[in-house]
PDB file of C-alpha atoms in Angstrom:
ATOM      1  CA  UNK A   1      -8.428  14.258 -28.693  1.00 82.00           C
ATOM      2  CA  UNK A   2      -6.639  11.060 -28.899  1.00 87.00           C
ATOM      3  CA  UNK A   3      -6.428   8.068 -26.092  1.00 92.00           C
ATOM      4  CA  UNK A   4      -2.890   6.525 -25.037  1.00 95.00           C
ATOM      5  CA  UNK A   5      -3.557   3.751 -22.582  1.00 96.00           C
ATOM      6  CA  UNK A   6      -1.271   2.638 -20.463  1.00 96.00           C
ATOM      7  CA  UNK A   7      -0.419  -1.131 -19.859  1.00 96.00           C
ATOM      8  CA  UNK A   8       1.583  -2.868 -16.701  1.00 94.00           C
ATOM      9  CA  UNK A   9       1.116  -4.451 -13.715  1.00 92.00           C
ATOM     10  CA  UNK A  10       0.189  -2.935 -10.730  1.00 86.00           C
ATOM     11  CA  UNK A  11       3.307  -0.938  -9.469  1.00 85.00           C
ATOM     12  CA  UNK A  12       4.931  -1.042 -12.844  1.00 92.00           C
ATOM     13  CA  UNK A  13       5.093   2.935 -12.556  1.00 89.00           C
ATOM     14  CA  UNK A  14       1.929   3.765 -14.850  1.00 92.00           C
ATOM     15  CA  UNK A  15       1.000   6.582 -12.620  1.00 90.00           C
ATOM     16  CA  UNK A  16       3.799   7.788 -11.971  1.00 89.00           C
ATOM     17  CA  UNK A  17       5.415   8.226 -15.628  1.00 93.00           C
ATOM     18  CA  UNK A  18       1.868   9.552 -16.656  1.00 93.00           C
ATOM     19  CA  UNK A  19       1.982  12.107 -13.716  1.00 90.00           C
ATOM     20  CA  UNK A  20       5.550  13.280 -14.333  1.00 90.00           C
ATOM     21  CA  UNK A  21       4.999  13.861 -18.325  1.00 91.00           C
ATOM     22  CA  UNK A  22       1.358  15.657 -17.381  1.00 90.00           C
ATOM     23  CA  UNK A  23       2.519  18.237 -15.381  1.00 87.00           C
ATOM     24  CA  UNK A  24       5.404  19.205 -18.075  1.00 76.00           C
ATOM     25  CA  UNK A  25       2.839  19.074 -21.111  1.00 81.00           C
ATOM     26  CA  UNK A  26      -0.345  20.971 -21.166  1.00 78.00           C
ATOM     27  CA  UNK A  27      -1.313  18.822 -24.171  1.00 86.00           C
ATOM     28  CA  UNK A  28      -1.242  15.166 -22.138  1.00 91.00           C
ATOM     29  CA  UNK A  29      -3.479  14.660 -19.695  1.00 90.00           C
ATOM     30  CA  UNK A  30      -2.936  12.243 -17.025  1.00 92.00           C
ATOM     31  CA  UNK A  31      -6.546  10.426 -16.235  1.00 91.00           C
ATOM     32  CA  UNK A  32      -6.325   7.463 -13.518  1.00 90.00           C
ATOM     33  CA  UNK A  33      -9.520   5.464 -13.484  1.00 87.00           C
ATOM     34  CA  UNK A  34      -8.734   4.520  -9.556  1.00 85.00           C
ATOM     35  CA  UNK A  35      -8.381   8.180  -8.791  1.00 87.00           C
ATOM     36  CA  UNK A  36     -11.729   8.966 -10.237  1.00 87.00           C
ATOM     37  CA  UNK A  37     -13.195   5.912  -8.432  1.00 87.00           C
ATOM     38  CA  UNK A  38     -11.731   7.421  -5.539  1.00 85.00           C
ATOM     39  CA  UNK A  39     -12.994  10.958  -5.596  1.00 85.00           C
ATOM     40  CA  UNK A  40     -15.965   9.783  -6.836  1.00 86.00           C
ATOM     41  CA  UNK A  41     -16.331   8.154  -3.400  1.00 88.00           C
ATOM     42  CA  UNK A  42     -15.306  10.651  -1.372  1.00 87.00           C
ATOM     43  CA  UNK A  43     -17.338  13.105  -2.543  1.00 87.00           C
ATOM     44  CA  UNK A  44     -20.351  10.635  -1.876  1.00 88.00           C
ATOM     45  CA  UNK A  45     -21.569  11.268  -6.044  1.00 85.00           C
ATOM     46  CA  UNK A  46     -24.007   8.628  -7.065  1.00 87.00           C
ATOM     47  CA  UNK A  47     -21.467   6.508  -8.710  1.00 85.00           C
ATOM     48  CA  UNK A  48     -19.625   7.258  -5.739  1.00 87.00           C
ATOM     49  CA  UNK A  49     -22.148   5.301  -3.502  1.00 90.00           C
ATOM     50  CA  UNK A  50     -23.083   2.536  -5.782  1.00 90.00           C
ATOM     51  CA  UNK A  51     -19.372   1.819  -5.899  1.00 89.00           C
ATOM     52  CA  UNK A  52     -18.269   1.986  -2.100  1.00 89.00           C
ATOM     53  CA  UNK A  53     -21.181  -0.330  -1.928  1.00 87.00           C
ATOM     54  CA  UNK A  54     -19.295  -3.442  -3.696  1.00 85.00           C
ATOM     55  CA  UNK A  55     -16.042  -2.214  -2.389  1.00 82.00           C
ATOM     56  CA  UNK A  56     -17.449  -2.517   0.821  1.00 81.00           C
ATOM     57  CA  UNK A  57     -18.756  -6.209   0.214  1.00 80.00           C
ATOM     58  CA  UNK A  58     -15.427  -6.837  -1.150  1.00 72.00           C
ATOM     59  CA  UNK A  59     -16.516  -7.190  -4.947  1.00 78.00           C
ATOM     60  CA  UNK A  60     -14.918  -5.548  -8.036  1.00 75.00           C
ATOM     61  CA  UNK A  61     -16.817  -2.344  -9.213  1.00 85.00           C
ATOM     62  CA  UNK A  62     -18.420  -3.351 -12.059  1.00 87.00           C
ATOM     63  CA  UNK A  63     -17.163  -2.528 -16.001  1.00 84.00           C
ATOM     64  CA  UNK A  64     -20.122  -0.318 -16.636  1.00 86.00           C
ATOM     65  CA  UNK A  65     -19.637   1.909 -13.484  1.00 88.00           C
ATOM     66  CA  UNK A  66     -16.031   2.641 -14.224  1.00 87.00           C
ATOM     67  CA  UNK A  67     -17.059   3.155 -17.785  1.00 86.00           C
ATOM     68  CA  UNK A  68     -19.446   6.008 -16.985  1.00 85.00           C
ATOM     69  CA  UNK A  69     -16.818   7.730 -15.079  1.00 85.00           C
ATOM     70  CA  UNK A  70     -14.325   7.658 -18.144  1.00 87.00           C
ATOM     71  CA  UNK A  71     -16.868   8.864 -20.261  1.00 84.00           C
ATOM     72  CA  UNK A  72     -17.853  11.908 -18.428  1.00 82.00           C
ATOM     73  CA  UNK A  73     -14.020  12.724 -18.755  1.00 84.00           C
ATOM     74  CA  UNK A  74     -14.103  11.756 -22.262  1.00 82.00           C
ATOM     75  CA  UNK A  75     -16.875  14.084 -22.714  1.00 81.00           C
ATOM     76  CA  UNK A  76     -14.961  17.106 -21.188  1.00 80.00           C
ATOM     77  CA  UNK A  77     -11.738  16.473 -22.781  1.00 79.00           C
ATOM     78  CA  UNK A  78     -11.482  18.792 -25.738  1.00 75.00           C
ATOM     79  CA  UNK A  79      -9.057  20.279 -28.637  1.00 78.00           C
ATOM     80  CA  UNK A  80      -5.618  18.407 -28.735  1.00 83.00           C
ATOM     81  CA  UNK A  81      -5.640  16.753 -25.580  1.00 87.00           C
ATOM     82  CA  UNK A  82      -3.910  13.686 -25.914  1.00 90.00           C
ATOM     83  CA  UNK A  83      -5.244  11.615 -22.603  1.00 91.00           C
ATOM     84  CA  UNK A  84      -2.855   9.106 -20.692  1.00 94.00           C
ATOM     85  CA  UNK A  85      -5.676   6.532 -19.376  1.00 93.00           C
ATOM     86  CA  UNK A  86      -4.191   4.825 -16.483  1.00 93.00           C
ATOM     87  CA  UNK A  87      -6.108   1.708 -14.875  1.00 90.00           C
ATOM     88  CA  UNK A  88      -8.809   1.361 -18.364  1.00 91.00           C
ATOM     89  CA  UNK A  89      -9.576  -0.763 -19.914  1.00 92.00           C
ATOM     90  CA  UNK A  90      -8.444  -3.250 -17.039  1.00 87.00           C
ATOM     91  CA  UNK A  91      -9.891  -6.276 -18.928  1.00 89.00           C
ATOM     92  CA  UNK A  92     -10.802  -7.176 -23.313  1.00 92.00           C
ATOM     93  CA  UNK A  93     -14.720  -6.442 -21.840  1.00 89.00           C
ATOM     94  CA  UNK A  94     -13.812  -2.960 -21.051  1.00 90.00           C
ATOM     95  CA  UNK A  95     -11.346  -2.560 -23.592  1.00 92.00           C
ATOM     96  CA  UNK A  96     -14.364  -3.198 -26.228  1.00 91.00           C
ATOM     97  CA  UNK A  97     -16.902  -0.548 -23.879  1.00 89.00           C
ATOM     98  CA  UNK A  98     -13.920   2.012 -24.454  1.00 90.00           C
ATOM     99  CA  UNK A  99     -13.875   1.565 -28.001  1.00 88.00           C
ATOM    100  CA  UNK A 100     -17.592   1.866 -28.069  1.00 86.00           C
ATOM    101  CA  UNK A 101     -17.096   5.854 -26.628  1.00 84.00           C
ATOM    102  CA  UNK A 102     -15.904   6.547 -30.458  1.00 78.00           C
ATOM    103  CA  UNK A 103     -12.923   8.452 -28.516  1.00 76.00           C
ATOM    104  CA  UNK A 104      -9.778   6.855 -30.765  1.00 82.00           C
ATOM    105  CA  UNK A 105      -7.167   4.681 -29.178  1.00 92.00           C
ATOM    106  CA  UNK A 106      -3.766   6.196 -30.846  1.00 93.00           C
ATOM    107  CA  UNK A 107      -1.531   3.571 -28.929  1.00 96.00           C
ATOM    108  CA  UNK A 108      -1.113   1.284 -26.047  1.00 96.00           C
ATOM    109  CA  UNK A 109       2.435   1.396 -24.172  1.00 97.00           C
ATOM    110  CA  UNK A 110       3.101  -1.466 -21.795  1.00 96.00           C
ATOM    111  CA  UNK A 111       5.246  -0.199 -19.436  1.00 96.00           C
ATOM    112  CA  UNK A 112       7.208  -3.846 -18.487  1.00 96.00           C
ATOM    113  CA  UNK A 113       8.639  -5.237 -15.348  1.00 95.00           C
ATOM    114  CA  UNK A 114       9.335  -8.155 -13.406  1.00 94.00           C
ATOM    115  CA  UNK A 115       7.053  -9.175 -10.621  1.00 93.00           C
ATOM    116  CA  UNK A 116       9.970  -9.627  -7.982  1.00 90.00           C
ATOM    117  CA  UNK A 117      10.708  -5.612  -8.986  1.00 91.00           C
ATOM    118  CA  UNK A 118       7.392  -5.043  -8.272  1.00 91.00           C
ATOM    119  CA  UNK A 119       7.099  -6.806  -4.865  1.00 88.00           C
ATOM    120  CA  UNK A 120       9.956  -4.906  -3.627  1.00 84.00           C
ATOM    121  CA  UNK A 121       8.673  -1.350  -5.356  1.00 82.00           C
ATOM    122  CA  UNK A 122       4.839  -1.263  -3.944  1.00 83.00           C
ATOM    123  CA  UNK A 123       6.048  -2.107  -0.210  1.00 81.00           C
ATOM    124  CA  UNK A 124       7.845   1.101  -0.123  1.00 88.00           C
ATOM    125  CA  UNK A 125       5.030   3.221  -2.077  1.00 88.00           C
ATOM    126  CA  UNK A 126       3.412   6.156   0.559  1.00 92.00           C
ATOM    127  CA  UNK A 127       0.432   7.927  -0.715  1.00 93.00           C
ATOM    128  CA  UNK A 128      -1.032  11.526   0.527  1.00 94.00           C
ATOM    129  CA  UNK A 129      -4.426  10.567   2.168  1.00 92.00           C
ATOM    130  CA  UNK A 130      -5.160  14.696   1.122  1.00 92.00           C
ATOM    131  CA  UNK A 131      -3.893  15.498  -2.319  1.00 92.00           C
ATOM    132  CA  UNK A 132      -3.391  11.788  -3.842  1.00 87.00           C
ATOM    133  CA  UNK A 133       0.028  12.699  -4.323  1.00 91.00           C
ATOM    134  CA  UNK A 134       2.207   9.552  -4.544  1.00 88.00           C
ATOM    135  CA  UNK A 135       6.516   8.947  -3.115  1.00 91.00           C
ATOM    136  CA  UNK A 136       8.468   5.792  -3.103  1.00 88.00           C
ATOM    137  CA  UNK A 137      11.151   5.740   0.144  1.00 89.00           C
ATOM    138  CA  UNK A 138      13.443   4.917  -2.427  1.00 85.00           C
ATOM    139  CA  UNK A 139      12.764   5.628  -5.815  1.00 79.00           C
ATOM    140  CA  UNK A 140      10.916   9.502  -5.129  1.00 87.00           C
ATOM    141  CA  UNK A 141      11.015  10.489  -1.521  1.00 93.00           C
ATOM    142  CA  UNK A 142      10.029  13.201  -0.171  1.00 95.00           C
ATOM    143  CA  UNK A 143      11.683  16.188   1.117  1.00 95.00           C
ATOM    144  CA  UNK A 144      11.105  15.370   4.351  1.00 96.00           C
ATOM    145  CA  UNK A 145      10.151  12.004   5.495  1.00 94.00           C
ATOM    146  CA  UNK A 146       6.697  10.478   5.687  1.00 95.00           C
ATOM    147  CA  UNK A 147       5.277  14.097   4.932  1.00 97.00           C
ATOM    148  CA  UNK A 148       3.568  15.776   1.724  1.00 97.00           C
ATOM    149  CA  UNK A 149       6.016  17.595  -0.409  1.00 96.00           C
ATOM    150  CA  UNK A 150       2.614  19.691  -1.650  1.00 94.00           C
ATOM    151  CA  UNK A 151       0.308  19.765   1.721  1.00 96.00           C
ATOM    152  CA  UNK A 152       1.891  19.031   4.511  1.00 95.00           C
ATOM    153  CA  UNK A 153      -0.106  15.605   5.187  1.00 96.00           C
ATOM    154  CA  UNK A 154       1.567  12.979   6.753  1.00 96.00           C
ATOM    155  CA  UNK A 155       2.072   9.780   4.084  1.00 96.00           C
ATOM    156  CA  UNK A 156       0.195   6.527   4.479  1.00 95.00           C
ATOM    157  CA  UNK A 157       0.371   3.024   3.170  1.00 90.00           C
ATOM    158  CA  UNK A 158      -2.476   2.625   0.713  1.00 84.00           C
ATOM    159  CA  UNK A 159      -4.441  -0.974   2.123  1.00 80.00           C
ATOM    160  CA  UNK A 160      -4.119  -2.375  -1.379  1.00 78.00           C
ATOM    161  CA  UNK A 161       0.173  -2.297  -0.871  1.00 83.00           C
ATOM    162  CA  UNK A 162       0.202  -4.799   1.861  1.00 81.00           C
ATOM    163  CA  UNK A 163       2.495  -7.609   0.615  1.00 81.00           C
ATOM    164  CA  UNK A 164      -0.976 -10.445   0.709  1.00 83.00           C
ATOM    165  CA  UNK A 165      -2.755  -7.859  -1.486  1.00 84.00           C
ATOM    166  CA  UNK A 166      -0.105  -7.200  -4.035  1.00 85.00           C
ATOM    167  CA  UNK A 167       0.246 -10.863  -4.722  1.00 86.00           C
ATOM    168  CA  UNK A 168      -3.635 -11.064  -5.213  1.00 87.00           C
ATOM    169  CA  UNK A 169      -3.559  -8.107  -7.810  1.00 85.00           C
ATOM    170  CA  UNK A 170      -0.754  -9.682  -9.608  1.00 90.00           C
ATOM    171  CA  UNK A 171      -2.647 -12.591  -9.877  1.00 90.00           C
ATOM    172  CA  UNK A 172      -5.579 -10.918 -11.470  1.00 86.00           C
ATOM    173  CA  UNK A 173      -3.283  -9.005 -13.717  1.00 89.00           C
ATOM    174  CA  UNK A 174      -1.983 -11.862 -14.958  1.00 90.00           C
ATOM    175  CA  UNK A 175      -5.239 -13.820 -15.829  1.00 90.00           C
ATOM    176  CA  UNK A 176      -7.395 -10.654 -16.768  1.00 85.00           C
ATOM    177  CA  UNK A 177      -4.610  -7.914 -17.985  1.00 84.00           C
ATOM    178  CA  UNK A 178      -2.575  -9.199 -19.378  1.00 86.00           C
ATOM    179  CA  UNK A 179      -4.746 -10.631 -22.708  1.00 92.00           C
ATOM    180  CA  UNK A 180      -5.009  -6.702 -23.437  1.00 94.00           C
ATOM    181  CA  UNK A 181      -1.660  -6.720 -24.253  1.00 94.00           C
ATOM    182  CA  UNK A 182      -2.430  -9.291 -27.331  1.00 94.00           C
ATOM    183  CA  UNK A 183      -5.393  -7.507 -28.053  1.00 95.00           C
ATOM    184  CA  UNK A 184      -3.720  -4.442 -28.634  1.00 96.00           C
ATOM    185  CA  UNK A 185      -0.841  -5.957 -30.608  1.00 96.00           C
ATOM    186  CA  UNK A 186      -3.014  -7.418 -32.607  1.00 95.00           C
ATOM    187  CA  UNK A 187      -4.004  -3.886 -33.781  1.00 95.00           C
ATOM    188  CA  UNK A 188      -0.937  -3.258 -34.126  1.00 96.00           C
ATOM    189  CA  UNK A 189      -0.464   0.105 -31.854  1.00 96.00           C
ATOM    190  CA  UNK A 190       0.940  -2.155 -28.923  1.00 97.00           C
ATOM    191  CA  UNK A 191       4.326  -0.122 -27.710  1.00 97.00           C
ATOM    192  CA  UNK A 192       6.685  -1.354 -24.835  1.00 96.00           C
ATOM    193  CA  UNK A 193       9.020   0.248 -22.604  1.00 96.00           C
ATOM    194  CA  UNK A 194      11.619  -1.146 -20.400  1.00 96.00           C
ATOM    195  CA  UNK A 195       9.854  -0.238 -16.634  1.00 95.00           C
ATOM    196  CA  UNK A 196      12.640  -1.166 -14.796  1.00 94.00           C
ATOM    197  CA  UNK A 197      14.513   2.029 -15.384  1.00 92.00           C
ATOM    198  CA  UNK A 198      14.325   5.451 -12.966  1.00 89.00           C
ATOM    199  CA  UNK A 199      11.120   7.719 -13.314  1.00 88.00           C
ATOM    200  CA  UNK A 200      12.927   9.884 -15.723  1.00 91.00           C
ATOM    201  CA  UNK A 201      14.328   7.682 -18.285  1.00 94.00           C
ATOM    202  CA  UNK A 202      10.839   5.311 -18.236  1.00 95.00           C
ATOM    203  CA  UNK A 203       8.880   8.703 -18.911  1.00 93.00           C
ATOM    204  CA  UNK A 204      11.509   9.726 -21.634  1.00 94.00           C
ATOM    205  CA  UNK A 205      11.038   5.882 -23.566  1.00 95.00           C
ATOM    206  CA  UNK A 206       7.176   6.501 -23.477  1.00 94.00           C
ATOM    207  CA  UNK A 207       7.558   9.898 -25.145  1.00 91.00           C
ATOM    208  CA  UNK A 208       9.324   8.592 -28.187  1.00 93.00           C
ATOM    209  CA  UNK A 209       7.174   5.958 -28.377  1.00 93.00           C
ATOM    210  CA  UNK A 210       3.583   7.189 -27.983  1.00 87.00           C
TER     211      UNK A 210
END
């Protein structure tokens, strides 16, 4: 099993690209550290609880609690897998707790864009409240509006799209994020691709360079 991680600001399209080039390729394996925090919660699992307990009190969930959640899909991941790992390592602390899991980091692809892009992309993101799946009203509607292509549910605004909170997580991208993207050059596996294009032509880039 090998480990692509995936670099970019929040919006950039990480999910996205990593969804779209999952579902074609039984080999890649699209694994988003906020999904897992998610279901993790929902389901009301131990890590689950401990971490709605600092989301509640507004804190970040801490390294070591998101690390335990990629490891257990670490663990499971077997034969030529090659995992996309969305959202970790956020920061060079859990960049160094991921290298620590002896699961080898083939390459890190920073998927670039502006900040004004961004802005204008996450205030038209809708999200399924159900299945997690994800639409843009621009960029990947769906079929019919404000409604799951795959369930039926009707789409929602995610609370961490309003425009206040997208400013705040570009702001901590900036100061905590982006340092990864030295860290990883500095290995020397550190691959970029031009974000501002459409969902198709981003995901083909990141296959000819990961």
């Amino acid at each position: 099993m090998d480990i692509i991680v995936l670099l970019g600001a929040p919006g950039s399209g990480k999910g996205t690209v990593a969804g779209a080039l999952a579902s074609g390729n039984g080999n890649l394996r699209h694994v988003s550290s906020g999904d897992l925090l998610r279901a993790a919660v929902a389901k009301g699992t131990p890590a689950g609880i401990e971490a709605k307990g600092y989301m509640e009190a507004g804190n970040l969930v801490p390294d070591s609690l998101i690390a335990t959640m990629i490891k257990d899909v670490v663990a499971e991941t077997k034969g030529e897998t090659t995992m996309l790992l969305d959202g970790f390592p956020r920061n060079l602390a859990q960049a160094e707790i991921l290298e620590k899991m002896g699961a080898p980091v083939k390459s890190a692809v920073l998927i670039d864009v502006p900040d004004s892009i961004i802005q204008d992309r996450i205030a038209g993101r809708r999200t399924c409240p159900k299945c997690k799946a994800g639409y843009h009203v621009k960029n990947l509607p769906p079929k019919v509006e404000g409604v799951c292509d795959k369930c039926g549910e009707k789409l929602v605004i995610r609370k961490d799209d309003n425009p206040d909170t997208v400013k705040d997580r570009l702001a901590v991208y900036h100061a905590q994020t982006e340092p990864l993207i030295k860290h990883y050059s500095g290995k020397g596996i550190l691959k970029t691709v031009d974000g501002t294009q459409n969902v198709a032509a981003t995901a083909k880039a990141f296959l000819a360079v990961m």
